[in-house]
Coordinates of C-alpha atoms in Angstrom, one line a residue:
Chain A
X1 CA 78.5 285.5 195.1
X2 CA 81.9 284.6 197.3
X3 CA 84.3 285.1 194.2
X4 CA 83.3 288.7 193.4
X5 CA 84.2 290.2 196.8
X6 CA 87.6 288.3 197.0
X7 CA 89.6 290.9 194.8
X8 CA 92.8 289.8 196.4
X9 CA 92.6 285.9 194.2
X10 CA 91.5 288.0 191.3
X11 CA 94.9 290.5 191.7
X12 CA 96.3 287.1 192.3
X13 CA 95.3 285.2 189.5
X14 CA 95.9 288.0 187.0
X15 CA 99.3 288.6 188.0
X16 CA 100.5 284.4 187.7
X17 CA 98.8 285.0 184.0
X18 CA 100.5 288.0 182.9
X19 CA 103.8 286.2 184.5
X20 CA 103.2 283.3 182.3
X21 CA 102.1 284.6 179.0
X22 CA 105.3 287.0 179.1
X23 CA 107.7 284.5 180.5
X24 CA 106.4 281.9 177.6
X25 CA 107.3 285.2 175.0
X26 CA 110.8 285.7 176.8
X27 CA 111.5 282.3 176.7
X28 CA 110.4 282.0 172.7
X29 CA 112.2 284.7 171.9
X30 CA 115.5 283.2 173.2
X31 CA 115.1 279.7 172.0
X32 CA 114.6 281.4 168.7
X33 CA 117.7 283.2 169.1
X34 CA 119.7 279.9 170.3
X35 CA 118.4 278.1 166.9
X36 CA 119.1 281.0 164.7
X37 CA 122.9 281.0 166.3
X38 CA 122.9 277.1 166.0
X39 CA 122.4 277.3 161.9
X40 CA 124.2 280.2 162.0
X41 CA 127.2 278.2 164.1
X42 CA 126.4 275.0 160.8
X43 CA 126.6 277.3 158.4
X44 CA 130.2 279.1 159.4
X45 CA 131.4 275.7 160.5
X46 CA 130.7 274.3 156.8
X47 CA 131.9 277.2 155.6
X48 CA 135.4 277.1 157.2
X49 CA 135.5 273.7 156.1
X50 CA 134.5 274.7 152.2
X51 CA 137.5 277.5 152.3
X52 CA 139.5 275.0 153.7
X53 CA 139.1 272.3 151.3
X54 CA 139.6 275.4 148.5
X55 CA 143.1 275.9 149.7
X56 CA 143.5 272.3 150.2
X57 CA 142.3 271.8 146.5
X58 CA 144.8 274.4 145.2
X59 CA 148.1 273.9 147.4
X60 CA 147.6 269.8 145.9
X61 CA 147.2 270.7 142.5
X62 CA 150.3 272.1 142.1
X63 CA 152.1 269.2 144.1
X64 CA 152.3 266.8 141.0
X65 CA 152.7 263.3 141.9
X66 CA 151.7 263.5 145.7
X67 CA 149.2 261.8 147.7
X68 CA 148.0 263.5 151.0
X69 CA 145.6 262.2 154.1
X70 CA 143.4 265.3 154.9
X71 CA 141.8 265.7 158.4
X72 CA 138.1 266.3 157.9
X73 CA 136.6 266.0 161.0
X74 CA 133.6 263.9 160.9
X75 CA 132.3 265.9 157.7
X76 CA 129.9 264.8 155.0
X77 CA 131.6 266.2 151.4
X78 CA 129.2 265.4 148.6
X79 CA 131.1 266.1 145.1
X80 CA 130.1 266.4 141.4
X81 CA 132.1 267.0 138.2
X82 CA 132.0 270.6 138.9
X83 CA 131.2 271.6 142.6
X84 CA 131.5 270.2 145.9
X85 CA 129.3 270.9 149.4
X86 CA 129.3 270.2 152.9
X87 CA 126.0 271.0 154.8
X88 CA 124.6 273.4 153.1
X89 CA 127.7 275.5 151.5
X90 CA 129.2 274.9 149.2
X91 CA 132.0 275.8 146.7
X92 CA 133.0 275.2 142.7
X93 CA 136.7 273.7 141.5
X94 CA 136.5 276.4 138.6
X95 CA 138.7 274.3 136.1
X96 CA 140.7 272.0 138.2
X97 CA 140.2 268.6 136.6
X98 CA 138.8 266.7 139.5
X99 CA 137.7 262.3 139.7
X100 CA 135.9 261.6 143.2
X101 CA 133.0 259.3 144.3
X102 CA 129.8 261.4 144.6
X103 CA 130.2 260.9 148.5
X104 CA 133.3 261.5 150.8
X105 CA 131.8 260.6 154.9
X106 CA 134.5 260.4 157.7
X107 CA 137.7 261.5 159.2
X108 CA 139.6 261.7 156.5
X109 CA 140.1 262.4 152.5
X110 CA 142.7 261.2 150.5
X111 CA 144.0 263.4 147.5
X112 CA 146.3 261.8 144.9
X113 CA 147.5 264.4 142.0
X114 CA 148.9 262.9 138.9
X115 CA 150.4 265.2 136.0
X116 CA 148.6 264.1 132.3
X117 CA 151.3 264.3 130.0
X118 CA 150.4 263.2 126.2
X119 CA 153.2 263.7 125.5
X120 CA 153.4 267.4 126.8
X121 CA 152.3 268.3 130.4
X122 CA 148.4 269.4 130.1
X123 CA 147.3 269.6 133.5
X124 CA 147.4 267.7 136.9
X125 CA 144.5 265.4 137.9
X126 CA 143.0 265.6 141.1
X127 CA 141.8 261.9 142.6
X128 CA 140.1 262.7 145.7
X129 CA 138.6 259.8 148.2
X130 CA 137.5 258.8 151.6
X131 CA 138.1 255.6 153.9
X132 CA 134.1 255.2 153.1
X133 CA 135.1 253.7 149.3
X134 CA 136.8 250.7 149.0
X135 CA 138.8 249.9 145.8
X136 CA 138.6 245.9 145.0
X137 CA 141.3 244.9 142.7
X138 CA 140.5 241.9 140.6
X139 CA 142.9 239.2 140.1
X140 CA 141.8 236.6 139.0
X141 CA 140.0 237.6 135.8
X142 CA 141.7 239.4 133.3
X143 CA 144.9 240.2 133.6
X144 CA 146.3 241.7 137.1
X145 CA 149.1 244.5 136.9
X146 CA 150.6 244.4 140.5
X147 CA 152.4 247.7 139.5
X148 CA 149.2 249.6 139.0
X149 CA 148.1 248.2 141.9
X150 CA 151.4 249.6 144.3
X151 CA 150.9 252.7 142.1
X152 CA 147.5 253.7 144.6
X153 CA 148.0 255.3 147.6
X154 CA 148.8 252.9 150.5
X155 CA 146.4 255.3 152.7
X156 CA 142.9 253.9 150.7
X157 CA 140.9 251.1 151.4
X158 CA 142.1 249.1 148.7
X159 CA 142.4 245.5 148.7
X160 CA 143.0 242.4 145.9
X161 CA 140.3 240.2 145.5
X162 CA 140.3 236.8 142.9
X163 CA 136.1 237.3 141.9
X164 CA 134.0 239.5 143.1
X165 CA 132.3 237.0 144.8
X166 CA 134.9 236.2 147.2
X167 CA 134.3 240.2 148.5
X168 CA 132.4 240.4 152.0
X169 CA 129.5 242.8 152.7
X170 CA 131.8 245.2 155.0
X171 CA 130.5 248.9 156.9
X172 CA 131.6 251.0 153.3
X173 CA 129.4 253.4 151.4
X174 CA 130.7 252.7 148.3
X175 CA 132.5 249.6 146.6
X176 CA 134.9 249.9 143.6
X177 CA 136.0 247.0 141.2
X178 CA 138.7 247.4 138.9
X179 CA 139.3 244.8 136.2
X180 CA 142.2 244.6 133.8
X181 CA 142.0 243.5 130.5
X182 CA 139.0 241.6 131.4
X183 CA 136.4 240.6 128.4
X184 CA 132.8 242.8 128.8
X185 CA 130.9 239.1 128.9
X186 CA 133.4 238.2 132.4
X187 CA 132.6 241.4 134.4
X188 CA 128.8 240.9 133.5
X189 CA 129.0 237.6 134.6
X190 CA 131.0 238.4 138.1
X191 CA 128.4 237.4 140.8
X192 CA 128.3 240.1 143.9
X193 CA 126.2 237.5 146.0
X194 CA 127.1 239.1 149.3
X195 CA 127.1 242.7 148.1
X196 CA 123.2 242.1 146.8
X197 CA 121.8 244.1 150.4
X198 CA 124.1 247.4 149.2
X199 CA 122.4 249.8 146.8
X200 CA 123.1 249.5 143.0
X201 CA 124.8 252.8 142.5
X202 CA 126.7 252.5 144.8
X203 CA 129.0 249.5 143.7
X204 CA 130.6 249.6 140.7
X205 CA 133.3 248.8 138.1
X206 CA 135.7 249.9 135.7
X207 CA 137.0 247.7 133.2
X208 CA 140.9 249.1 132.2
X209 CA 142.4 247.5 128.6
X210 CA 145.5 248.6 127.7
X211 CA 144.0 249.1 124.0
X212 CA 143.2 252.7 125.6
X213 CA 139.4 251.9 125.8
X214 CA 137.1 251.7 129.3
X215 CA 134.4 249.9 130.3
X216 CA 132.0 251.4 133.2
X217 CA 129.7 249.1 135.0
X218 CA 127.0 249.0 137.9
X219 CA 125.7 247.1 140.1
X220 CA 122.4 245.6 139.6
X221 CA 120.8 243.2 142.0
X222 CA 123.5 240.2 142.2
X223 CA 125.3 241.1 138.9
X224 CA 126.8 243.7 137.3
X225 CA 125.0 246.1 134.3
X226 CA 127.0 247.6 130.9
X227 CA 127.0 251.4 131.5
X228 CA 129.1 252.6 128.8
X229 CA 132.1 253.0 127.3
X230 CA 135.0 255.6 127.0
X231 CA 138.7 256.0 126.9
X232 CA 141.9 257.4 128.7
X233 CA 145.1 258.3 126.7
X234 CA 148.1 258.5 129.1
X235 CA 148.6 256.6 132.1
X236 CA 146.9 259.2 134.0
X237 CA 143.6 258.5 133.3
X238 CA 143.5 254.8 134.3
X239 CA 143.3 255.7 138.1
X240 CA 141.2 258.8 137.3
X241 CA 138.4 256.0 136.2
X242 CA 139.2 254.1 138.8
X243 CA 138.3 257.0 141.4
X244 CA 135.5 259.0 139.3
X245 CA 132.3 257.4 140.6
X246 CA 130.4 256.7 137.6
X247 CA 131.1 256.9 133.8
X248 CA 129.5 260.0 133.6
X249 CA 131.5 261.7 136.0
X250 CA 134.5 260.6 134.7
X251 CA 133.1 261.7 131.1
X252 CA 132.4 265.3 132.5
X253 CA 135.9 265.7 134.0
X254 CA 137.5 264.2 130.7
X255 CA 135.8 266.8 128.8
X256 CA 137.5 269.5 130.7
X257 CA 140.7 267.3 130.7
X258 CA 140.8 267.7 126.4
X259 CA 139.7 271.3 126.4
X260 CA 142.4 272.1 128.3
X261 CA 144.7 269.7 126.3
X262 CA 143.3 271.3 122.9
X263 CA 144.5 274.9 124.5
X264 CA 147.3 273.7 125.5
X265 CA 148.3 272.0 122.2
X266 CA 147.4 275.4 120.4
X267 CA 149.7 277.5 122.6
X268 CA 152.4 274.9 121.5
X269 CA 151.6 275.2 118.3
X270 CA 152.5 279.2 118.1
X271 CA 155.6 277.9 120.0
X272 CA 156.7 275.9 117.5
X273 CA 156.3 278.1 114.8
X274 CA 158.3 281.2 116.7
X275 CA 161.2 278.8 117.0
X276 CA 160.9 278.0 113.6
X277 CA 160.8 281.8 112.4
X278 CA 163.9 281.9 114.7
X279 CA 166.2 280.0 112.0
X280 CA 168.5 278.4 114.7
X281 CA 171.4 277.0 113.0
X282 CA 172.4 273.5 113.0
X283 CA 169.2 272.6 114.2
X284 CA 166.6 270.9 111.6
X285 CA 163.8 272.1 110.0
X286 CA 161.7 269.6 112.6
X287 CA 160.0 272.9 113.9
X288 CA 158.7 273.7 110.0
X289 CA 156.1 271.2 110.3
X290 CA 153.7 271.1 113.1
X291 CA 152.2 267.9 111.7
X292 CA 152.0 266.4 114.5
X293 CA 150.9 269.1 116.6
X294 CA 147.8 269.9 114.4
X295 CA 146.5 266.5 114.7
X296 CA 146.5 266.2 118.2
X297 CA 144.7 270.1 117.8
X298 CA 142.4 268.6 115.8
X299 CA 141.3 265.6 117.7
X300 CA 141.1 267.6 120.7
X301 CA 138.7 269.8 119.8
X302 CA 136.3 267.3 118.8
X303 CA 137.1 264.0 119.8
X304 CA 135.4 260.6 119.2
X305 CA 136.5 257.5 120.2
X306 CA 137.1 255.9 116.6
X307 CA 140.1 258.6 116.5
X308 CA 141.6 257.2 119.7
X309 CA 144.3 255.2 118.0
X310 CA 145.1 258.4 115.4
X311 CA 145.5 260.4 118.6
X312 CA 148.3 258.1 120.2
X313 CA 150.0 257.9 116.9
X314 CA 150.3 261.3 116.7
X315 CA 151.3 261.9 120.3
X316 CA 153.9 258.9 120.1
X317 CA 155.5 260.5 116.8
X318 CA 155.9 263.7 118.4
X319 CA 157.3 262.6 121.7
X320 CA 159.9 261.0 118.9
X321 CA 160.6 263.9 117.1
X322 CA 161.1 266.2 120.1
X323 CA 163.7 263.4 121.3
X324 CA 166.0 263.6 118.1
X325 CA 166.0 267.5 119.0
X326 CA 167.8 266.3 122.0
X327 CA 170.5 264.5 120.1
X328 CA 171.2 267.7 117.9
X329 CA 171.2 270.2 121.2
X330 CA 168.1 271.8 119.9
X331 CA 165.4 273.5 121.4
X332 CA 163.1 271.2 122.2
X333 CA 159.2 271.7 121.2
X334 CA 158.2 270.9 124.7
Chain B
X1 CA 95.7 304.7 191.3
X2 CA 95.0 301.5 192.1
X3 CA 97.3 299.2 193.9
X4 CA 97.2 296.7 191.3
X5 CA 97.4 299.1 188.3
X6 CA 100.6 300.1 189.4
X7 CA 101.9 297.0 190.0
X8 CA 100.9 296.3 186.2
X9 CA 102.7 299.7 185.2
X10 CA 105.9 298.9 187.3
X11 CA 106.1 295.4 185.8
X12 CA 105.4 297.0 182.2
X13 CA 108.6 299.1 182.9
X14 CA 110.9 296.7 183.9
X15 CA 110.0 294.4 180.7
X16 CA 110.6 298.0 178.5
X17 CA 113.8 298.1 180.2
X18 CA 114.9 294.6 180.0
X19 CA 114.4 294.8 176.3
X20 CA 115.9 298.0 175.9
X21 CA 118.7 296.8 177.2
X22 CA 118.9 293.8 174.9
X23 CA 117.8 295.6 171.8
X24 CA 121.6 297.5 173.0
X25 CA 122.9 293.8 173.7
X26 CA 122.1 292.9 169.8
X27 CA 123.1 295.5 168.1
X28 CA 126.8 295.3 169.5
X29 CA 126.3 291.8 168.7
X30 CA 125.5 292.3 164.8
X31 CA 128.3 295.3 164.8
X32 CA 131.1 292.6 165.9
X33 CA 129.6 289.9 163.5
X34 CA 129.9 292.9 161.0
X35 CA 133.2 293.2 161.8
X36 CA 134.2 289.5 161.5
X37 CA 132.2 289.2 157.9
X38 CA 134.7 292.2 156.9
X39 CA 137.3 290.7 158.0
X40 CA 136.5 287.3 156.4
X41 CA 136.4 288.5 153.6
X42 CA 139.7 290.7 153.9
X43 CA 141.1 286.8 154.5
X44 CA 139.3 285.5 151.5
X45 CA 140.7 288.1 149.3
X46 CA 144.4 287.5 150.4
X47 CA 144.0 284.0 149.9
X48 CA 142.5 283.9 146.4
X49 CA 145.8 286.1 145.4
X50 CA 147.7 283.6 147.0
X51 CA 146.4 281.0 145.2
X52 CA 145.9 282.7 141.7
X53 CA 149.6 283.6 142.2
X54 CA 150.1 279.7 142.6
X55 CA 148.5 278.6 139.5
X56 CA 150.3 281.3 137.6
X57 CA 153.5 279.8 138.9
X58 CA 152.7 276.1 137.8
X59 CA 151.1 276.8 134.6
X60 CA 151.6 274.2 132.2
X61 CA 150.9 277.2 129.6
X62 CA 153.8 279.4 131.2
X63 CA 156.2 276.7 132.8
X64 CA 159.7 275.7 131.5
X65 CA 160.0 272.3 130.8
X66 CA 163.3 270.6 129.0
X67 CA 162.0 267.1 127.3
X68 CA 158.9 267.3 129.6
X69 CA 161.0 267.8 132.9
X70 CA 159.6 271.1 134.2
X71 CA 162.0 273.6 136.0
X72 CA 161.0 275.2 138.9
X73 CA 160.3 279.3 139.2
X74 CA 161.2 279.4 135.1
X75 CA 158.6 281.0 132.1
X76 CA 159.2 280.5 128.7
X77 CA 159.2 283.3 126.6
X78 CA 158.1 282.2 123.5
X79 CA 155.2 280.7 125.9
X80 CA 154.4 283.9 127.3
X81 CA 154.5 285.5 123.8
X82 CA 151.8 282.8 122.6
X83 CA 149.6 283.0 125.3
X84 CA 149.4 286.9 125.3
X85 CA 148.1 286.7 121.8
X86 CA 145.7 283.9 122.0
X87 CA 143.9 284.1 126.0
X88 CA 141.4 285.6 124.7
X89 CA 141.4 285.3 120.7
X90 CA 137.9 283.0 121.0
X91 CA 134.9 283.2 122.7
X92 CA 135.9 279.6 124.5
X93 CA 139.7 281.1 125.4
X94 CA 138.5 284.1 127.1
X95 CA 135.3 282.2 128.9
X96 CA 138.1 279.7 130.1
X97 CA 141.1 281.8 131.4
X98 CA 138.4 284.0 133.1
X99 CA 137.1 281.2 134.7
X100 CA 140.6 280.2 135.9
X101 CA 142.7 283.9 136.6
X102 CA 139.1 285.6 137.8
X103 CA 139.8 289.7 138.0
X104 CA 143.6 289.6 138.0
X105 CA 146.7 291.7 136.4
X106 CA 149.3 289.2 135.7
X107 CA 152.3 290.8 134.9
X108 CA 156.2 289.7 134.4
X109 CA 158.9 292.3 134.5
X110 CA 162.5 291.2 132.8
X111 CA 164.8 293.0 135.1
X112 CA 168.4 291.1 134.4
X113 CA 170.2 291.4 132.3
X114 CA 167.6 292.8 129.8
X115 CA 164.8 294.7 130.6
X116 CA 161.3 294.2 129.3
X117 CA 157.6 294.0 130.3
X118 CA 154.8 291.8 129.8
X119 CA 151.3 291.9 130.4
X120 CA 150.9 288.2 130.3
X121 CA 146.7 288.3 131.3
X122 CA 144.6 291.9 132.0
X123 CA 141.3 291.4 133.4
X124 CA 141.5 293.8 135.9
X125 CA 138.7 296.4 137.8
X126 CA 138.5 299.4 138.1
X127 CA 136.8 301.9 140.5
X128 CA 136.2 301.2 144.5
X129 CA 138.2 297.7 144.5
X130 CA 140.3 296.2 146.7
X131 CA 143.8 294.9 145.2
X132 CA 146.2 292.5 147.0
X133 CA 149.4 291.9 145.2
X134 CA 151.4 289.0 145.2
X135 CA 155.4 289.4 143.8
X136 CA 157.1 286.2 142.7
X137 CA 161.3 286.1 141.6
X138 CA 161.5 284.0 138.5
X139 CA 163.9 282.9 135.7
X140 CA 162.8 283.6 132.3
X141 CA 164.0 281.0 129.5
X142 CA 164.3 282.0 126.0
X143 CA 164.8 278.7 123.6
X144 CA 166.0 281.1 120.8
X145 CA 168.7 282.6 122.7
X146 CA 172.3 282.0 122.7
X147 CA 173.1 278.6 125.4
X148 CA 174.6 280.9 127.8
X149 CA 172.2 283.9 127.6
X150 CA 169.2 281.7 127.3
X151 CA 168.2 281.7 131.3
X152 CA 167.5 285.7 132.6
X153 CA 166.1 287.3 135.8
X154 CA 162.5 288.4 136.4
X155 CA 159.6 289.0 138.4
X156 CA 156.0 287.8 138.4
X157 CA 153.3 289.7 140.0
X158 CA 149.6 289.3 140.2
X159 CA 147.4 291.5 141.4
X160 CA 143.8 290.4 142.5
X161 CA 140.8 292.7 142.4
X162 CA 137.3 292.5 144.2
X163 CA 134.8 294.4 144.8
X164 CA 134.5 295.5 148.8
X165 CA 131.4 294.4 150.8
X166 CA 128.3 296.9 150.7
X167 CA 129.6 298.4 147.6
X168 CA 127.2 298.1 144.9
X169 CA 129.2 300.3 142.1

């Protein structure tokens, strides 16, 4: 046979086949290096980002009353009550008192921190939010306070709207209404015909009444769906519903809210009483009772909604009390 | 030999080599990435004292405040003296300031005109740790003072503990 005596094609073909079974390894072995640097590249990228938005976390919590525009470049923040992640790292807010939408996706993140007072300094809250929400402000049911409205950040998509009919189907991820005053049967009633296309959970409401209770709707199909009810105490808390993206994420970050109030209260408590052991002279015997204080301890620790109004009436006649101190040039509770 | 067995062998050779080389090329590459994780974390650490030193600073537990109007760089004594005694007098107090301070040593020394020393919150390590310290100057208000010996001179200092990478102890 021809092919036998030819050893030079056999040599020939042997060494192409040994060429391209060990160039095919070479070349696997590099691409899998390439992908293993790529994740590797995600990873400390997100990373970076996560430590990032750690220090940006703490430096804003400490700068009461400030709003800042964050650069984010182009990242994808999805945020709970208790932990935040962007690609697949991912960090906790150990006890800051945080209200976001479950998404931030963009350029940019918005942080707003407000100091809860009631009637003592607790905490400050941290609103966080992206150019992907927009906040529609109702006007035309209920009542409309234009002063809460200036109050937001002029760097969110916010906007005034008289019905939420009147509000277009625009590029946003999330849509937020915010009613004031409004009766339960009026927001249910609201028709969202041209926001029908966008997913449920992902346009909602928050009903404010200056009573101290909220109402937390949903979207569902052209109308909006009761979710539940809860409550703020201090002005604080209005635009922390406002930005928390469902009831039970604002829920979660209230309960960390009065834990820390109830600690708080306690530590004032003691306070009171060593100024009262103090026996200052010409100064009243206000510190002897901490009536007022143990209430607000007590209500704290376990709340429920019925004791709302018991709660302001005790925070009200202790703001009061620690005024007429003022008058008499005596240390002041808080 | 044969001519083509030695072509086999020489090719065989250069592949050893090549990888040789690259098993070097990789190992310098996970010494540096080594280095940068160290070094990472060195960051991390010095940040995380920064920041505990931070919320120490604006502590609503700690702060001066006159009618609710905080004042800035000030601790209130009879604060500090309430919150020594009751961080960790529940379960729920010591689980929560913990969670907040981490392993830290905060600490406030009174150095003018009296001089005093608090441990204000001890939750330190011992052992192979690495501490980062952070000093803060600070007022110190005491309500029960006289009105012009109320305000004295201190400082604040937090000291952060962790435990270094590739220790297990």
């Amino acid at each position: 046979m021809v092919w036998v005596k030819k050893k030079g094609i056999m040599e020939v073909q042997f060494s192409w086949i040994f060429i391209l079974v060990v160039g095919a390894i070479i070349l696997l072995f590099f691409a899998s290096i390439v992908t293993k640097q790529k994740q590797s590249s995600d990873i400390k990228f997100s990373g970076t980002l996560v430590k990032r938005m750690r220090s940006i976390l703490t430096g804003v919590e400490v700068s009461s009353g400030t709003s800042h525009k964050i650069d984010i470049p182009n990242a994808r923040i999805e945020l709970t009550c208790d932990t935040y992640s962007i690609g697949r790292t991912g960090g906790s807010y150990k006890n800051k008192i945080v209200f976001s939408p479950s998404l931030i996706r963009g350029d940019e993140m918005v942080t707003w921190t407000l100091p809860w007072s009631a009637p003592f300094k607790i905490a400050n809250l941290l609103l966080l939010t992206g150019l992907n929400t927009k906040y529609v402000f109702i006007d035309g049911i209920g009542d409309f306070d234009q002063e809460f409205y200036d109050s937001f950040p002029a760097n969110i998509t916010k906007e005034i709207a008289n019905t939420p009919f009147n509000v277009p189907l625009e590029n946003y991820d999330k849509v937020k209404f915010v009613f004031v005053n409004a009766t339960d049967s009026e927001v249910l009633s609201s028709n969202l015909f041209f926001l029908q296309s966008m997913k449920d959970s992902d346009v909602r409401a928050v009903n404010i009444k200056s009573d101290g209770h909220l109402g937390f709707f949903v979207k569902n199909g052209a109308n909006f769906q009761f979710e539940g009810e809860s409550f703020y105490i201090g002005d604080a808390l209005k635009p922390a519903a406002v930005f928390a993206e469902d009831l039970e994420m604002y829920e979660c970050s209230l309960s960390k809210a009065m834990k820390r109030f109830n600690f708080v209260t306690k530590l004032y408590m003691n306070r009171t009483q060593m100024l009262a052991n103090a026996n200052i002279s010409e100064c009243p015997a206000a510190y002897y009772s901490t009536n007022q204080l143990e209430q607000i301890e007590a209500y704290t620790r376990s709340f429920d909604i019925s004791d709302l109004e018991s709660l302001n009436d005790a925070i009200d006649s202790l703001e009061y009390r620690n005024s007429l101190l003022e008058q008499k040039s005596c240390p002041y509770i808080y | 030999m044969r001519k083509s067995q030695i072509k086999i062998m020489e090719s065989m050779a250069v592949l050893f080599v090549f990888f040789i080389l690259l098993g070097f090329g990789l190992i310098f590459y996970s010494k540096l990435q080594r280095g940068s994780i160290q070094e990472t974390q060195s960051e991390f650490v010095t940040l995380s004292a920064i920041e505990t030193a931070q919320l120490v600073s604006f502590l609503p537990e700690l702060s001066c405040t006159q009618n609710n109007v905080r004042i800035e760089n000030c601790f209130d004594k009879l604060k500090l003296e309430s919150f020594r005694n009751y961080w960790n007098e529940t379960t729920e107090s010591l689980a929560y300031y913990n969670s907040l301070f981490g392993n830290t040593l905060i600490t406030i020394e009174e150095i003018y005109p009296d001089s005093n020393f608090f441990v204000v919150y001890n939750n330190s390590l011992s052992g192979n740790v690495t501490m980062l310290s952070t000093q803060v100057p600070i007022l110190l208000f005491n309500a029960t003072a006289p009105k012009n010996k109320d305000f004295t001179f201190g400082v604040l200092e937090v000291n952060v503990y962790t435990t270094p990478i590739g220790f297990s102890g």
